[in-house]
Tab-separated table of C-alpha atoms and ligand atoms in Angstrom:
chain	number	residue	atom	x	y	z
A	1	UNK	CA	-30.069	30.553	-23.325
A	2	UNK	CA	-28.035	32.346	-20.356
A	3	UNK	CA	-28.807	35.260	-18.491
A	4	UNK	CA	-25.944	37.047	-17.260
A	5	UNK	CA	-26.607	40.041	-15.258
A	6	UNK	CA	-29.627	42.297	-17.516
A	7	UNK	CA	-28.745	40.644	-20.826
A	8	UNK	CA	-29.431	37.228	-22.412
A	9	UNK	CA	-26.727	34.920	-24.311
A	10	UNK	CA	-27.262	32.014	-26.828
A	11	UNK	CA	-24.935	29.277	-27.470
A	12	UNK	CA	-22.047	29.811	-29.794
A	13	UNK	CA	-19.070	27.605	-29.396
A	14	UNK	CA	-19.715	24.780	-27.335
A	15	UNK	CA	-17.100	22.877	-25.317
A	16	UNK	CA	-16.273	19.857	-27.379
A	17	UNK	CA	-14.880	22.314	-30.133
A	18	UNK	CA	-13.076	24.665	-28.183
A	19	UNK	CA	-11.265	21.759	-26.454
A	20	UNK	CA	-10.438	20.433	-29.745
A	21	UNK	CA	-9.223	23.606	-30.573
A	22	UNK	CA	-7.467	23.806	-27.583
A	23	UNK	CA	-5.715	20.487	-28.787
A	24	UNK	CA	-4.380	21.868	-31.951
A	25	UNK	CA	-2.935	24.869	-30.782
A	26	UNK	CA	-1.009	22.705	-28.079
A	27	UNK	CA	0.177	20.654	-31.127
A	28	UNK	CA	1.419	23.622	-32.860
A	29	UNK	CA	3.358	24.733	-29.259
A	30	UNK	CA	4.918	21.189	-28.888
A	31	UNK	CA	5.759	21.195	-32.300
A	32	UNK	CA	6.708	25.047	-32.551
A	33	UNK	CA	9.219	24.624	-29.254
A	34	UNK	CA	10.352	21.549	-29.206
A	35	UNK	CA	13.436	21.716	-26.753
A	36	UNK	CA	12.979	25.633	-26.329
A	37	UNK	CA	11.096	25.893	-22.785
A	38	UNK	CA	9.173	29.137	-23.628
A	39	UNK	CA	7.104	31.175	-20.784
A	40	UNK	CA	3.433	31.160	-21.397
A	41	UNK	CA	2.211	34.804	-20.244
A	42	UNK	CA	-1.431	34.704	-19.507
A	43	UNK	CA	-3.449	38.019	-19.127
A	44	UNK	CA	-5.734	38.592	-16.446
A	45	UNK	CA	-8.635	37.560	-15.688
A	46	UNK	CA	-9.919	36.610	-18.971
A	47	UNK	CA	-7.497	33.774	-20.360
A	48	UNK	CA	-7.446	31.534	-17.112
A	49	UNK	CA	-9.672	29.232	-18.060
A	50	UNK	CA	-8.644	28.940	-21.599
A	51	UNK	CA	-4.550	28.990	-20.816
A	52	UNK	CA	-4.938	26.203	-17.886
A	53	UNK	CA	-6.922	23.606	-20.647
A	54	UNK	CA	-4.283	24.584	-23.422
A	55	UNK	CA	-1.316	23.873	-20.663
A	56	UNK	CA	-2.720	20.485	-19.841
A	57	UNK	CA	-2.040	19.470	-23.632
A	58	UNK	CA	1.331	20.759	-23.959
A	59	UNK	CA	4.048	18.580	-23.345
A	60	UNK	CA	7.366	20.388	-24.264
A	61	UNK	CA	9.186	21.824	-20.970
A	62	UNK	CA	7.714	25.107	-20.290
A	63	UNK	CA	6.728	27.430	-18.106
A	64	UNK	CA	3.595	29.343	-17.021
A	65	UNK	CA	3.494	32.968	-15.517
A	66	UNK	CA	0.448	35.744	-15.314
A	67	UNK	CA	0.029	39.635	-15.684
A	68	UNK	CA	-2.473	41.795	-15.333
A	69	UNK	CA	-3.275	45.056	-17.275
A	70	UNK	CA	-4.188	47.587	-15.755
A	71	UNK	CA	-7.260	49.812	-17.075
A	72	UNK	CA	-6.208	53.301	-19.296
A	73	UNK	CA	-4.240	55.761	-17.153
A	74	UNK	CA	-3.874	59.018	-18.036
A	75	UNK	CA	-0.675	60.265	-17.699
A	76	UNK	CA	0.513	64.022	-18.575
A	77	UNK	CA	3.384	62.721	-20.638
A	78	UNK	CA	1.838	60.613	-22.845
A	79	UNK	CA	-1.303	60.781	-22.522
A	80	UNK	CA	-3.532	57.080	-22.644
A	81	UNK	CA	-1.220	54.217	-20.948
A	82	UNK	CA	-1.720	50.644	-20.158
A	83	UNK	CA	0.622	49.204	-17.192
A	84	UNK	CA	1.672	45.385	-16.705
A	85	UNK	CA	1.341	44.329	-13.660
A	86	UNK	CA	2.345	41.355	-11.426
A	87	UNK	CA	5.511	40.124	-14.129
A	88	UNK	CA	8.222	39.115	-12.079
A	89	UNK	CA	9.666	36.557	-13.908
A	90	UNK	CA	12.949	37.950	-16.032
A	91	UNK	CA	12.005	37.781	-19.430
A	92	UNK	CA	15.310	38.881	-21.323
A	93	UNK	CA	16.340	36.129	-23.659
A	94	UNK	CA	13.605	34.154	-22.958
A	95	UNK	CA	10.995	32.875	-26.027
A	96	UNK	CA	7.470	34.231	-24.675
A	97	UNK	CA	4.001	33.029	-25.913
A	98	UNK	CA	1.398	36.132	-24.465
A	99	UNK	CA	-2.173	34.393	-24.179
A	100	UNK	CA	-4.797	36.187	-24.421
A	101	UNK	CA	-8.621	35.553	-24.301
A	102	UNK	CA	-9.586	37.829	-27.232
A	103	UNK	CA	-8.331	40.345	-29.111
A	104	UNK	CA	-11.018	42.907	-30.239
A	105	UNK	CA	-9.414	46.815	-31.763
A	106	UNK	CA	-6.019	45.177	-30.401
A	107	UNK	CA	-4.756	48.023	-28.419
A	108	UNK	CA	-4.695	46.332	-25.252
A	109	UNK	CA	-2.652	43.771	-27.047
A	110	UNK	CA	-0.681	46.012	-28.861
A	111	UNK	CA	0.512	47.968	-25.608
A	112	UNK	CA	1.122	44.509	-24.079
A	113	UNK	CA	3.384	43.440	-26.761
A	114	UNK	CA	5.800	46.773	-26.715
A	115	UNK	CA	6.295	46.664	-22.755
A	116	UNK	CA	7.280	42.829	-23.073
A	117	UNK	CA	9.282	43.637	-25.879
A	118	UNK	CA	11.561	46.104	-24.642
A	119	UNK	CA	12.935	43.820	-22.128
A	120	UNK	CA	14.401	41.973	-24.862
A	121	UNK	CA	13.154	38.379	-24.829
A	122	UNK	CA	14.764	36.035	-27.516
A	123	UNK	CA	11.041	35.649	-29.458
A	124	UNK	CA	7.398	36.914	-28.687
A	125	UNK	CA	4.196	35.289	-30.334
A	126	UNK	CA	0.802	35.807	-29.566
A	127	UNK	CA	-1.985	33.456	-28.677
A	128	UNK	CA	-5.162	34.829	-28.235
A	129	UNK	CA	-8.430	31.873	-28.029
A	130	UNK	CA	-10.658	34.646	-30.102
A	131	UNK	CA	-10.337	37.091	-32.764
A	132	UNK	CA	-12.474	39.600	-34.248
A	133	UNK	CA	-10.295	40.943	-37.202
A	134	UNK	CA	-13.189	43.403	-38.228
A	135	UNK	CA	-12.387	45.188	-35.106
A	136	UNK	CA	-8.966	45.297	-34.895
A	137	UNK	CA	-7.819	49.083	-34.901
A	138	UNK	CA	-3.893	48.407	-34.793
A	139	UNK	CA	-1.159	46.332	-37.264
A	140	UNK	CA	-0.704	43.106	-35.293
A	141	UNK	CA	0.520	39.740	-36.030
A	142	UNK	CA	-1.343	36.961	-34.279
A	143	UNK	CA	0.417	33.810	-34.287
A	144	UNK	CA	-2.297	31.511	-32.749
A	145	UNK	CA	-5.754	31.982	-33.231
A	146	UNK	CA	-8.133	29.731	-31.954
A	147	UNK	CA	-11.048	31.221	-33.233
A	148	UNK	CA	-12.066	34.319	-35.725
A	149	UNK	CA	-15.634	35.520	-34.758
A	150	UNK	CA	-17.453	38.625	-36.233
A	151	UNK	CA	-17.818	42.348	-34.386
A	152	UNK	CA	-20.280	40.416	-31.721
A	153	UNK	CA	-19.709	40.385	-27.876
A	154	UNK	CA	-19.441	37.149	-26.278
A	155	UNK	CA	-18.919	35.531	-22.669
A	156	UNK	CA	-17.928	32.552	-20.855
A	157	UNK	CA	-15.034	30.085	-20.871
A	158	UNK	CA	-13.490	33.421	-18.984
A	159	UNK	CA	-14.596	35.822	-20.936
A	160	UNK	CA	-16.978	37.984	-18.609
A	161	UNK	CA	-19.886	40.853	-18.863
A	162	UNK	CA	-19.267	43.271	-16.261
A	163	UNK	CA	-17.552	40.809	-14.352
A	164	UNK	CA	-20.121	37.658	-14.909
A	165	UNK	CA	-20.799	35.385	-16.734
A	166	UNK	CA	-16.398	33.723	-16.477
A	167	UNK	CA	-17.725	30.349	-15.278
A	168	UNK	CA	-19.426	29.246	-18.320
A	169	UNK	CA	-17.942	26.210	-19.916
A	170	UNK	CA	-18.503	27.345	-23.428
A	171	UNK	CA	-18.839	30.711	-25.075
A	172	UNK	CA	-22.211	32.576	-25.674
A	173	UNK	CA	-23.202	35.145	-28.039
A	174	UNK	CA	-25.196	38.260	-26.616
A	175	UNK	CA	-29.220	37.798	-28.193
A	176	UNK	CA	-29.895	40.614	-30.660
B	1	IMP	P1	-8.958	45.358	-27.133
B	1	IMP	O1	-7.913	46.188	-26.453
B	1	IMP	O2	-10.029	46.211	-27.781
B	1	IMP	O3	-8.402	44.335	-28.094
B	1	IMP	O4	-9.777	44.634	-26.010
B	1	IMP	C1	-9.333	43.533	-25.387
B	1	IMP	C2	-10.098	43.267	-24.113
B	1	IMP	O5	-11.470	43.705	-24.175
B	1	IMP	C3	-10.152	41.783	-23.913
B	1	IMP	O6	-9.021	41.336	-23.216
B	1	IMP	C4	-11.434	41.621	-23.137
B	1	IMP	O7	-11.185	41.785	-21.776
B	1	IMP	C5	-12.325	42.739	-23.624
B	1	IMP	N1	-13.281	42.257	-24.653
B	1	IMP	C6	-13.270	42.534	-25.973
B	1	IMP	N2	-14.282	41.954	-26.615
B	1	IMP	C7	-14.973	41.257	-25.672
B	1	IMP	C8	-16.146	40.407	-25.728
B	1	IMP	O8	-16.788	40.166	-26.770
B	1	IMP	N3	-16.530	39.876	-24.542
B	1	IMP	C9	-15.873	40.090	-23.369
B	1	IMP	N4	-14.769	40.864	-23.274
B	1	IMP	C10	-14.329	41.448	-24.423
B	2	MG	MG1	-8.709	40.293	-21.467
């Protein structure tokens, strides 16, 4: 068991499997782009971990870039908005991969997904290491999923609670 900060985790996917995970969804990039160079997009803070294992297993040219989102904004014009920040790499015509650390109601994602979009890249799929589909909120196709998990809240491997808990080398389950 793990303490982070006031709660307690338990062990839920240890490092051997997600690393063999990892493996296959590298496979299905190699095999998916062969001859394409795609940009790997990795959002901030929570997929570093996960997206610098998964690079070291793909072996297709390619290239590796990061963005941050920033929290909801409220803005008189449209109310609720989620900004990109730090993409400076030009994305038109280019085949993107986004990779993501989970995707939970999906509107983070979802918001992601239109601003990369409207720069007109040639493709767009979505990696995300964790998915809880009884949570998601929003229509959205996930291309690579490394892992489906139920409506629980989980940490490590990057994934943080309130900021701690990133440096674990597996993922934990919060104790009920
Ligand atoms: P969404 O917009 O609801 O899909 O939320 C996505 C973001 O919420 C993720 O990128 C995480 O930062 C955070 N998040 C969602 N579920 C968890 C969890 O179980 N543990 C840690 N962070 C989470
Ligand atoms: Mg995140």
């Amino acid at each position: 068991m793990k303490q982070v900060k006031d709660k307690y985790f338990i062990p839920f996917i240890d490092s051997t499997t997600l690393q063999e995970r990892i493996k296959i969804l590298a496979q299905k990039v190699n095999k998916d782009y062969k001859g394409k160079n795609p940009l790997l997009i990795g959002v901030l803070n929570g997929s570093f971990m996960f997206l610098a294992d998964l690079f070291k297993f793909i072996d297709i040219e390619c290239e590796i870039t990061f963005i941050r989102v920033s929290s909801y904004k409220n803005t008189e014009s449209t109310g609720k908005v989620k900004q990109i920040l730090g993409l400076q790499e030009e994305i038109q015509s280019r085949d993107i991969i986004i990779v993501e650390d989970i995707v939970d109601s999906g509107i983070t994602m979802q918001e992601i997904l239109g601003q990369l979009a409207s720069k007109k890249p040639a493709s767009i799929k979505i990696m995300t290491m964790l998915f809880k589909p009884k949570s998601l909120k929003v229509p959205l196709k996930l291309d690579y999923i490394g892992f489906e998990i139920g409506n629980k809240f989980v940490v490590g491997y990057g994934l943080d609670y309130d900021g701690f808990g990133r440096n674990l080398d597996a993922i934990y389950v919060l104790k009920e």
